[in-house]
């Protein structure tokens, strides 16, 4: 089969090449990939800016159908439509034992499509049974491939933020995480969702409006975005701000958007320190959460949410390509001309 391989360290070094078809180990299932999305992490690996172990078949946001099970697999069956997180957490380290599997510290743990385990940019992959989740019946496999980023948002927004019925929620940055946050916040009962972005984000803001946002603010055109948010909230400010851009100025603005005793949820990583006026946290009695990846519970909630029909993920899938068009797919993501690029055809 053909797999999209990061062949060695350094920028670039990605090749579509012949790789051996995987065989499931005793505790593993063999999955035929139906769809696999390009994620920011894949771009970082391409640029050599994040952790990975080459050579590795990339792709950790996938959906597929089980076509074979290892001898010790007990629950998952051939024919099951499945997804999984990338990380095969160890279950034994302090972080795992205290419920923080997303921060598992085991050395040499396998991360599908990243480290010591091939991912979904190929016709087949294997995954250990214990990380597998079933895709609800009515969810198309293309949309199921968005379960991973959705689960990240569910962890950050459902599990870590206090959004409740009627809240005004400001979401900064209409990228994939921001747009998913719009829908998740709405599903949680947010009364008004306001999305902020740059002028170049206009087409993404349009998607936000189509998928549940009530208002968008172009922070470059609006002379006083903080006042605009106040105008929308009887002068109070937002109950919850979700920072999904990872940009320093947005992080600073989050503390201005949020109301007294409000909450700021950080989803975006900037990769360098941000100067913030933390006196505002004290004066406004704010709470702030950071989140990283997903927990098993995030996946359970995500798939129930997807199965409930409350998410409209199709508008976020802007491109469907065959794996041999991978260069085009990466380019679309790098130039920020796509929300989600899915590979849906493999050989
Ligand atoms: Zn990802
Ligand atoms: Zn662990």
Coordinates of N, CA and C in Angstrom, one line a residue, residues 152-237:
X152 N -10.8 17.3 21.2 CA -10.0 18.3 21.9 C -10.8 19.4 22.4
X153 N -11.7 19.9 21.5 CA -12.6 21.0 21.9 C -13.6 20.6 23.0
X154 N -14.1 19.4 23.0 CA -14.9 18.9 24.0 C -14.2 18.9 25.4
X155 N -12.9 18.4 25.3 CA -12.1 18.5 26.6 C -12.0 19.9 27.1
X156 N -11.6 20.8 26.2 CA -11.3 22.2 26.6 C -12.6 23.0 27.0
X157 N -13.7 22.7 26.3 CA -14.9 23.5 26.4 C -15.9 22.8 27.3
X158 N -16.2 21.6 27.1 CA -17.2 20.9 27.9 C -16.7 20.5 29.2
X159 N -15.5 19.9 29.2 CA -14.9 19.3 30.5 C -14.2 20.3 31.3
X160 N -13.7 21.4 30.7 CA -12.9 22.3 31.5 C -13.4 23.7 31.6
X161 N -14.4 24.1 30.8 CA -15.0 25.4 31.0 C -16.4 25.4 31.6
X162 N -16.8 26.4 32.2 CA -18.1 26.4 33.0 C -19.3 26.9 32.1
X163 N -19.2 26.8 30.8 CA -20.3 27.3 30.0 C -21.6 26.7 30.4
X164 N -22.6 27.6 30.6 CA -24.0 27.1 30.9 C -25.0 27.8 30.1
X165 N -26.3 27.3 30.3 CA -27.4 27.8 29.5 C -27.5 29.3 29.5
X166 N -27.6 29.9 28.3 CA -27.8 31.3 28.2 C -26.5 32.1 28.1
X167 N -25.4 31.5 28.4 CA -24.1 32.3 28.4 C -23.8 33.0 27.1
X168 N -23.1 34.1 27.3 CA -22.5 34.8 26.1 C -21.1 34.3 26.0
X169 N -20.7 33.7 24.9 CA -19.4 33.1 24.7 C -18.7 33.8 23.6
X170 N -17.5 34.3 23.8 CA -16.7 34.9 22.8 C -15.6 33.9 22.4
X171 N -15.5 33.6 21.1 CA -14.6 32.6 20.6 C -13.6 33.4 19.7
X172 N -12.3 33.3 20.1 CA -11.3 34.1 19.3 C -10.6 33.2 18.4
X173 N -10.7 33.5 17.1 CA -10.0 32.7 16.1 C -10.9 31.7 15.4
X174 N -11.3 31.9 14.1 CA -12.2 31.0 13.5 C -11.5 29.9 12.7
X175 N -10.4 29.3 13.2 CA -9.8 28.1 12.6 C -10.6 26.9 13.0
X176 N -10.1 25.7 12.7 CA -10.9 24.5 13.0 C -11.3 24.4 14.5
X177 N -10.4 24.7 15.4 CA -10.8 24.6 16.8 C -11.8 25.6 17.2
X178 N -11.7 26.9 16.7 CA -12.6 27.9 17.0 C -14.0 27.6 16.4
X179 N -14.0 27.1 15.2 CA -15.3 26.8 14.6 C -16.0 25.6 15.2
X180 N -15.2 24.6 15.7 CA -15.8 23.5 16.4 C -16.3 24.0 17.8
X181 N -15.6 25.0 18.4 CA -16.0 25.5 19.7 C -17.3 26.2 19.5
X182 N -17.6 26.8 18.4 CA -18.9 27.5 18.2 C -20.0 26.5 18.4
X183 N -19.9 25.3 17.7 CA -20.9 24.4 17.7 C -21.0 23.7 19.1
X184 N -19.9 23.4 19.7 CA -19.9 22.8 21.0 C -20.5 23.7 22.1
X185 N -20.2 25.0 22.0 CA -20.7 25.9 23.0 C -22.2 26.1 22.8
X186 N -22.7 26.1 21.6 CA -24.1 26.1 21.3 C -24.8 24.9 21.8
X187 N -24.2 23.7 21.6 CA -24.8 22.5 22.1 C -24.9 22.5 23.6
X188 N -24.0 23.2 24.3 CA -24.0 23.3 25.7 C -25.1 24.3 26.2
X189 N -25.7 25.0 25.3 CA -26.7 25.9 25.7 C -26.3 27.4 25.7
X190 N -25.2 27.7 25.2 CA -24.8 29.1 25.1 C -25.9 29.9 24.4
X191 N -26.2 31.1 24.9 CA -27.3 31.9 24.4 C -26.8 32.7 23.2
X192 N -25.6 33.2 23.3 CA -25.0 34.0 22.2 C -23.6 33.6 22.0
X193 N -23.2 33.4 20.8 CA -21.8 33.0 20.5 C -21.2 34.1 19.5
X194 N -20.2 34.8 20.0 CA -19.5 35.8 19.2 C -18.2 35.3 18.8
X195 N -17.9 35.4 17.5 CA -16.6 34.9 17.0 C -15.7 36.1 16.5
X196 N -14.5 36.2 17.0 CA -13.6 37.3 16.6 C -12.5 36.8 15.7
X197 N -12.1 37.6 14.7 CA -11.1 37.2 13.8 C -10.5 38.4 13.0
X198 N -9.6 38.1 12.1 CA -8.9 39.1 11.3 C -9.7 39.3 10.0
X199 N -9.4 40.4 9.3 CA -10.1 40.6 8.1 C -9.9 39.5 7.1
X200 N -8.7 38.9 7.1 CA -8.5 37.8 6.2 C -9.3 36.5 6.5
X201 N -9.9 36.5 7.7 CA -10.7 35.4 8.2 C -12.2 35.4 7.7
X202 N -12.5 36.4 6.9 CA -13.9 36.7 6.6 C -14.7 35.4 6.2
X203 N -14.0 34.6 5.3 CA -14.7 33.4 4.8 C -14.9 32.4 5.9
X204 N -14.0 32.4 6.9 CA -14.2 31.5 8.0 C -15.3 32.0 8.9
X205 N -15.4 33.3 9.0 CA -16.5 33.9 9.8 C -17.8 33.6 9.2
X206 N -17.9 33.5 7.9 CA -19.1 33.2 7.2 C -19.5 31.7 7.6
X207 N -18.5 30.9 7.6 CA -18.8 29.5 8.0 C -19.3 29.5 9.5
X208 N -18.7 30.3 10.3 CA -19.1 30.4 11.7 C -20.6 30.8 11.8
X209 N -20.9 31.8 11.0 CA -22.3 32.2 11.0 C -23.3 31.1 10.6
X210 N -22.8 30.4 9.6 CA -23.7 29.3 9.0 C -23.8 28.1 10.0
X211 N -22.9 28.0 10.9 CA -22.9 26.9 11.8 C -23.2 27.2 13.3
X212 N -23.9 28.4 13.5 CA -24.4 28.6 14.8 C -23.9 29.9 15.5
X213 N -22.9 30.6 15.0 CA -22.5 31.8 15.6 C -23.6 32.9 15.4
X214 N -23.7 33.8 16.4 CA -24.7 34.8 16.3 C -24.1 36.2 15.8
X215 N -22.8 36.3 16.0 CA -22.2 37.6 15.6 C -20.7 37.3 15.3
X216 N -20.2 38.0 14.4 CA -18.7 38.0 14.2 C -18.2 39.4 14.3
X217 N -16.9 39.5 14.8 CA -16.3 40.8 14.9 C -14.9 40.7 14.2
X218 N -14.8 41.6 13.2 CA -13.5 41.7 12.6 C -12.7 42.7 13.4
X219 N -11.7 42.2 14.2 CA -11.0 43.0 15.1 C -10.1 44.0 14.5
X220 N -9.9 43.9 13.2 CA -9.1 44.9 12.5 C -9.9 46.0 12.0
X221 N -11.2 45.7 11.7 CA -12.1 46.8 11.2 C -12.9 47.5 12.3
X222 N -13.2 46.7 13.3 CA -14.0 47.3 14.4 C -13.0 48.1 15.3
X223 N -13.4 49.4 15.5 CA -12.5 50.3 16.2 C -12.4 50.0 17.7
X224 N -13.4 49.3 18.2 CA -13.4 49.0 19.7 C -14.1 47.6 19.9
X225 N -13.5 46.5 19.6 CA -14.1 45.2 19.8 C -14.6 44.9 21.2
X226 N -13.8 45.4 22.2 CA -14.2 45.2 23.6 C -15.6 45.9 23.9
X227 N -15.7 47.1 23.3 CA -17.0 47.8 23.5 C -18.1 47.1 22.8
X228 N -17.8 46.5 21.6 CA -18.8 45.8 20.8 C -19.3 44.6 21.7
X229 N -18.4 43.9 22.3 CA -18.8 42.8 23.2 C -19.6 43.3 24.3
X230 N -19.2 44.4 24.9 CA -20.0 45.0 26.0 C -21.4 45.3 25.6
X231 N -21.5 45.9 24.4 CA -22.8 46.3 23.8 C -23.7 45.1 23.7
X232 N -23.1 43.9 23.5 CA -23.9 42.7 23.3 C -24.3 42.0 24.6
X233 N -23.7 42.6 25.7 CA -23.9 41.9 27.0 C -24.3 42.9 28.1
X234 N -25.1 43.8 27.7 CA -25.6 44.8 28.7 C -24.5 45.5 29.5
X235 N -23.3 45.6 28.8 CA -22.2 46.3 29.4 C -21.4 45.4 30.3
X236 N -21.7 44.1 30.4 CA -21.0 43.2 31.4 C -19.7 42.6 30.9
X237 N -19.7 42.2 29.6 CA -18.6 41.4 29.1 C -19.1 39.9 28.9

